[in-house]
PDB file of C-alpha atoms and ligand atoms in Angstrom:
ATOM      1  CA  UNK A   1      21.317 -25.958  -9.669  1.00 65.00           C
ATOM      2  CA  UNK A   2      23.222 -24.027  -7.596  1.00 77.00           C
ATOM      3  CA  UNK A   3      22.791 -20.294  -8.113  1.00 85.00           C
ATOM      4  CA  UNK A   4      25.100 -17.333  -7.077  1.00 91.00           C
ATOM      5  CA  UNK A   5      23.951 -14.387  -4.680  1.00 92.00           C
ATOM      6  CA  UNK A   6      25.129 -11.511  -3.087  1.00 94.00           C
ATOM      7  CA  UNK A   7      24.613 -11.977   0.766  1.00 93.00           C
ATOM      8  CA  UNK A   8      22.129  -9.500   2.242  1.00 89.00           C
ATOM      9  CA  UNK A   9      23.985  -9.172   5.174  1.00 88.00           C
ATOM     10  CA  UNK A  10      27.822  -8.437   4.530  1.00 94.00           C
ATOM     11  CA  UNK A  11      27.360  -8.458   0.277  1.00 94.00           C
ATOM     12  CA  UNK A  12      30.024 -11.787   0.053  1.00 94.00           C
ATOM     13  CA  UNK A  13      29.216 -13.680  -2.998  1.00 93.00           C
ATOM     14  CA  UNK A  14      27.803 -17.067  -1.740  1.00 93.00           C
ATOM     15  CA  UNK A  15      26.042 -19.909  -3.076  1.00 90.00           C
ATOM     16  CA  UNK A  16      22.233 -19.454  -2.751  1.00 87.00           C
ATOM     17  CA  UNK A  17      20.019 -22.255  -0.955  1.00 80.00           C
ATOM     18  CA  UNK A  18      17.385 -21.531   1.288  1.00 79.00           C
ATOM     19  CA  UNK A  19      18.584 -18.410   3.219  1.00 82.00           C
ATOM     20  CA  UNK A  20      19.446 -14.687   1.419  1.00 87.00           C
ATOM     21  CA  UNK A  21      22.514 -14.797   3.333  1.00 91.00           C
ATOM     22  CA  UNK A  22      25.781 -16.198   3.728  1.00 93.00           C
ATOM     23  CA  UNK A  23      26.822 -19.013   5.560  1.00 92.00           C
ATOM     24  CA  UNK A  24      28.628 -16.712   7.859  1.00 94.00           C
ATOM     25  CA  UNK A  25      25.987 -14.072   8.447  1.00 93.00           C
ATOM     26  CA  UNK A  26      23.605 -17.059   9.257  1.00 93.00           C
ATOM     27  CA  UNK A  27      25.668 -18.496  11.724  1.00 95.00           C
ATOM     28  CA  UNK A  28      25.872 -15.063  13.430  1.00 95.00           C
ATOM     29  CA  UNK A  29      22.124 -14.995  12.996  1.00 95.00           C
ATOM     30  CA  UNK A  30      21.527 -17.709  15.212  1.00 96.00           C
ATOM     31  CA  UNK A  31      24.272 -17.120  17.366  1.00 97.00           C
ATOM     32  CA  UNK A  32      22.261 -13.658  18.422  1.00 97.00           C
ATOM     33  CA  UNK A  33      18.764 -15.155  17.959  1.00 97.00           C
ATOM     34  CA  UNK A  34      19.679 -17.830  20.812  1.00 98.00           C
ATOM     35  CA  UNK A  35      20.506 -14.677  23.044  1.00 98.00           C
ATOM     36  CA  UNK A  36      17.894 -12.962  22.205  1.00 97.00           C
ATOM     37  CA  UNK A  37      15.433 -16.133  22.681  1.00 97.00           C
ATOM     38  CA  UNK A  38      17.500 -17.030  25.768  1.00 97.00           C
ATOM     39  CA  UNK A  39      16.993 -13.283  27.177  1.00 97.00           C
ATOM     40  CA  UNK A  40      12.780 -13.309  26.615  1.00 96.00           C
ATOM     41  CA  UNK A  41      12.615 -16.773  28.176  1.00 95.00           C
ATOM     42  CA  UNK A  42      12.974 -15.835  31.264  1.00 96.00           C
ATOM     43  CA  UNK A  43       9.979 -15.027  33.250  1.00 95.00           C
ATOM     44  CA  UNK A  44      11.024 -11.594  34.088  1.00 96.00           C
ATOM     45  CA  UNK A  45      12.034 -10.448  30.652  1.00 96.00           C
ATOM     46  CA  UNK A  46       8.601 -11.691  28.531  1.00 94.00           C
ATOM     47  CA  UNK A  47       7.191  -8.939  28.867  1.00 93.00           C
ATOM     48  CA  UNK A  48      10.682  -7.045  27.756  1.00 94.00           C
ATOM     49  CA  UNK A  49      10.122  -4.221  24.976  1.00 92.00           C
ATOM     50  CA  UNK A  50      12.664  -4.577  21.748  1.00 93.00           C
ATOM     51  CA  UNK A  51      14.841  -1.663  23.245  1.00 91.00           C
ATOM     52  CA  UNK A  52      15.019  -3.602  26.488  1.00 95.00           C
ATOM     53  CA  UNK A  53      16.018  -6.537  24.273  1.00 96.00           C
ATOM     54  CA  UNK A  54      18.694  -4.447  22.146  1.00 96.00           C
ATOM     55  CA  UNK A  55      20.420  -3.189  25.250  1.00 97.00           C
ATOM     56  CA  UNK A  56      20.474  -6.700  27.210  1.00 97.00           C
ATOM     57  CA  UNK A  57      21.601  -8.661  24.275  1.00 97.00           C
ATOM     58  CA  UNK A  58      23.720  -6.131  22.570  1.00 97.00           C
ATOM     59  CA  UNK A  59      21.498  -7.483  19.378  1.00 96.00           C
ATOM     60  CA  UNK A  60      20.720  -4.387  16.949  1.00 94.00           C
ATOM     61  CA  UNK A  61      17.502  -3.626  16.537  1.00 92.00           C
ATOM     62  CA  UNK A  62      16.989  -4.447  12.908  1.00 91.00           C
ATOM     63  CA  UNK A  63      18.174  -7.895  13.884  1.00 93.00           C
ATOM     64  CA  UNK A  64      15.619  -8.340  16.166  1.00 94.00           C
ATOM     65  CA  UNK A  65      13.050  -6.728  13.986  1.00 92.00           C
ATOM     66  CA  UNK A  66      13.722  -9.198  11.263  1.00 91.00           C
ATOM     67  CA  UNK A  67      13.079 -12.108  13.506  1.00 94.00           C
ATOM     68  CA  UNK A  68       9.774 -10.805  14.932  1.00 92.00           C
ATOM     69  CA  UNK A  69       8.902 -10.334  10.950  1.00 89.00           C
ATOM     70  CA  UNK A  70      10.002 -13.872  10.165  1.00 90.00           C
ATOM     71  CA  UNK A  71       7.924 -15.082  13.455  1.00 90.00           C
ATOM     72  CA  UNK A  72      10.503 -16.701  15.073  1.00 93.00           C
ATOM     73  CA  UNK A  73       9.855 -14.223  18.231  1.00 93.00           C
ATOM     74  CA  UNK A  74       6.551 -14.627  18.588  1.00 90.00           C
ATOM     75  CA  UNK A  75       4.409 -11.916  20.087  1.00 87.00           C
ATOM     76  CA  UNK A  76       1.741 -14.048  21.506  1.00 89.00           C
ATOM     77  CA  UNK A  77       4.713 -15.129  23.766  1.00 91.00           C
ATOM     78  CA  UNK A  78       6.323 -11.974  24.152  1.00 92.00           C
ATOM     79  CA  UNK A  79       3.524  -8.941  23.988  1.00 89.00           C
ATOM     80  CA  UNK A  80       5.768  -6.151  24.290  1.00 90.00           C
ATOM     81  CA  UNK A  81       7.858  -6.927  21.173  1.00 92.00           C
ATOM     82  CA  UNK A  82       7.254  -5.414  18.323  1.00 91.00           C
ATOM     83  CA  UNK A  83       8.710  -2.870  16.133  1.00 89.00           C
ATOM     84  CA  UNK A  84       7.982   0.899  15.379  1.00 88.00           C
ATOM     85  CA  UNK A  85       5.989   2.085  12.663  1.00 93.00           C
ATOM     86  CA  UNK A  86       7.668   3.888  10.134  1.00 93.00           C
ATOM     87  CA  UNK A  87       5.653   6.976  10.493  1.00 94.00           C
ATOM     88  CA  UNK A  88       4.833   7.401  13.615  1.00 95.00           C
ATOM     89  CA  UNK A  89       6.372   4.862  15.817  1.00 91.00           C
ATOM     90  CA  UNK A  90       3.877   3.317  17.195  1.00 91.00           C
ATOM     91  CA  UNK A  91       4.656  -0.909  17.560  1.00 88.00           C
ATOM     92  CA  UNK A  92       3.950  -2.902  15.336  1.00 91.00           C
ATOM     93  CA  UNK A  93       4.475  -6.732  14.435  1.00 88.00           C
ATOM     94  CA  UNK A  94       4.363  -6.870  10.680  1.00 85.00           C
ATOM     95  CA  UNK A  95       4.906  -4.835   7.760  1.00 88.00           C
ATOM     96  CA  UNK A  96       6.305  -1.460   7.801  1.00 91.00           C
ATOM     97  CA  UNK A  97       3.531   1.038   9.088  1.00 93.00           C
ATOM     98  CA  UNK A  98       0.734   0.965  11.734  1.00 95.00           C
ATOM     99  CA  UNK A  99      -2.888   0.283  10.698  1.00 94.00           C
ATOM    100  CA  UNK A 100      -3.931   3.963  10.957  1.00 95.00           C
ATOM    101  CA  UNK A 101      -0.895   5.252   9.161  1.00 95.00           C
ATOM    102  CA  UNK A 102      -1.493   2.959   6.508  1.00 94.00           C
ATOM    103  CA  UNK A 103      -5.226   3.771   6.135  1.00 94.00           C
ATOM    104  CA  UNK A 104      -4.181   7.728   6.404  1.00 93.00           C
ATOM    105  CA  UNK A 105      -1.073   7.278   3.593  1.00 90.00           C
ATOM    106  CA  UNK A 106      -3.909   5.622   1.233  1.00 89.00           C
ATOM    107  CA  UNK A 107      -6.287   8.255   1.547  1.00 87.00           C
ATOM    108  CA  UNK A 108      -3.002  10.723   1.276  1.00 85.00           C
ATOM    109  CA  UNK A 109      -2.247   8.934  -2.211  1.00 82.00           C
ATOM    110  CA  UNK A 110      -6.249   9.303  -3.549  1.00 80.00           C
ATOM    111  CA  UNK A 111      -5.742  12.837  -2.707  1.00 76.00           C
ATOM    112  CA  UNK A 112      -2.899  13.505  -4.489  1.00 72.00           C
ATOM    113  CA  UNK A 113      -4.065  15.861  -7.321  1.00 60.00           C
ATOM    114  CA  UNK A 114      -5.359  18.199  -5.259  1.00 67.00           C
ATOM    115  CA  UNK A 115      -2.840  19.608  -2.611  1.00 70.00           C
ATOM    116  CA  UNK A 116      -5.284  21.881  -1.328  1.00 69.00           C
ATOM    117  CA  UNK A 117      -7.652  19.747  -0.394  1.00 68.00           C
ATOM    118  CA  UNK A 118      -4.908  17.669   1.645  1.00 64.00           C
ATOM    119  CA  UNK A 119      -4.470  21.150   3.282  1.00 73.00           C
ATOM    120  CA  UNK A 120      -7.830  22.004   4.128  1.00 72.00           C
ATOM    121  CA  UNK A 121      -8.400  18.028   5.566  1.00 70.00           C
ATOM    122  CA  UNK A 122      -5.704  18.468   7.845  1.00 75.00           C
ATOM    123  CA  UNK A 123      -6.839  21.486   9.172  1.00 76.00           C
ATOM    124  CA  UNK A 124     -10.296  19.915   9.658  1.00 71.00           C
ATOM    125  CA  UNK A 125      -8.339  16.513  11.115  1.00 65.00           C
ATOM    126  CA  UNK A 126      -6.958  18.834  13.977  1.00 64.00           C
ATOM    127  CA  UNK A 127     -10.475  20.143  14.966  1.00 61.00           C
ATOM    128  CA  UNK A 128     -12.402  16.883  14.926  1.00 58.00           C
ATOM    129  CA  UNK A 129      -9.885  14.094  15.555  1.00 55.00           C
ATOM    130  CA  UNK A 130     -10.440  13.251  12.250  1.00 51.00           C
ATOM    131  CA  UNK A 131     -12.829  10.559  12.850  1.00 53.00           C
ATOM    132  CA  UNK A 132     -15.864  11.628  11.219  1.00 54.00           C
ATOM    133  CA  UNK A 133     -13.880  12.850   8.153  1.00 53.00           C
ATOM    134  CA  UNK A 134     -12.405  10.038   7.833  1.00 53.00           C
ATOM    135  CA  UNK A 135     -16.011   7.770   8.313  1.00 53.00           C
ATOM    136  CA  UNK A 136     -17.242  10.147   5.185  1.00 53.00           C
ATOM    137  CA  UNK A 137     -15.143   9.806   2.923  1.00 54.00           C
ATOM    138  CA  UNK A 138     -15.438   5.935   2.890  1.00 54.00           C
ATOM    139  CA  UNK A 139     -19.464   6.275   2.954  1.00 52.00           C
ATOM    140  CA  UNK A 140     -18.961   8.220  -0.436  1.00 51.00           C
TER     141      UNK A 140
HETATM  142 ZN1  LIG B 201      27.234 -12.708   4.714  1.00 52.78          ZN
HETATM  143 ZN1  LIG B 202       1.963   4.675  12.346  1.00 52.78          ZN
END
């Protein structure tokens, strides 16, 4: 049954079938991907970082992003893609935030009710690195 959507890309109402967007926006999609692909396959530009990428191709960034999340661009191939981290921009090749910003944002959330505390660990972070802290409050 064919079922109505809104296109991610440009919002046009389409028909939905495999993709979240429109037949348009795909074809554009692939259009850029085969730059981008045709860009990293040369030998000079494998090891090109996404920025590198976005400024050859004229692809934007989120573009690229979305085919490094779909593993079309694969990083084995090309090491220096990736994407920043949310938080602290560090790359990254899946999901939204590095390992160590996700580990920190967890502890962050158990640590809610008590503001202070959050306080006082950062404080403590600064001095130590934050590695032993961090190693206690798993042992627990
Ligand atoms: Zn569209
Ligand atoms: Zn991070």
């Amino acid at each position: 049954m064919a079922e109505l959507a809104n296109c991610l890309q440009c919002g046009k109402v389409f028909v939905k079938q495999l993709k979240d967007i429109c037949r348009n926006c795909y074809k554009e999609e692939e259009v850029a991907f085969k730059k981008v692909y045709e860009f990293l396959k040369q030998q000079k530009n494998r090891e090109a970082t996404l920025y590198e990428v976005v400024e050859a191709t004229g692809v934007e960034e989120t573009l690229i992003t979305k085919f490094i999340k779909e593993k079309r661009l694969r990083t084995s191939m090309f090491p220096k893609l990736g994407f920043p981290c949310e938080r602290c921009g560090t790359l990254i090749v899946s999901g939204k935030l590095c390992m160590n910003c996700s580990v920190e944002l967890k502890n962050d959330l158990q640590q809610l009710e008590s503001i202070e505390k959050i306080a006082e660990r950062n404080k403590e972070v600064k001095t130590n690195h934050g590695i032993y802290y961090t190693l206690d409050k798993h042992r627990r």
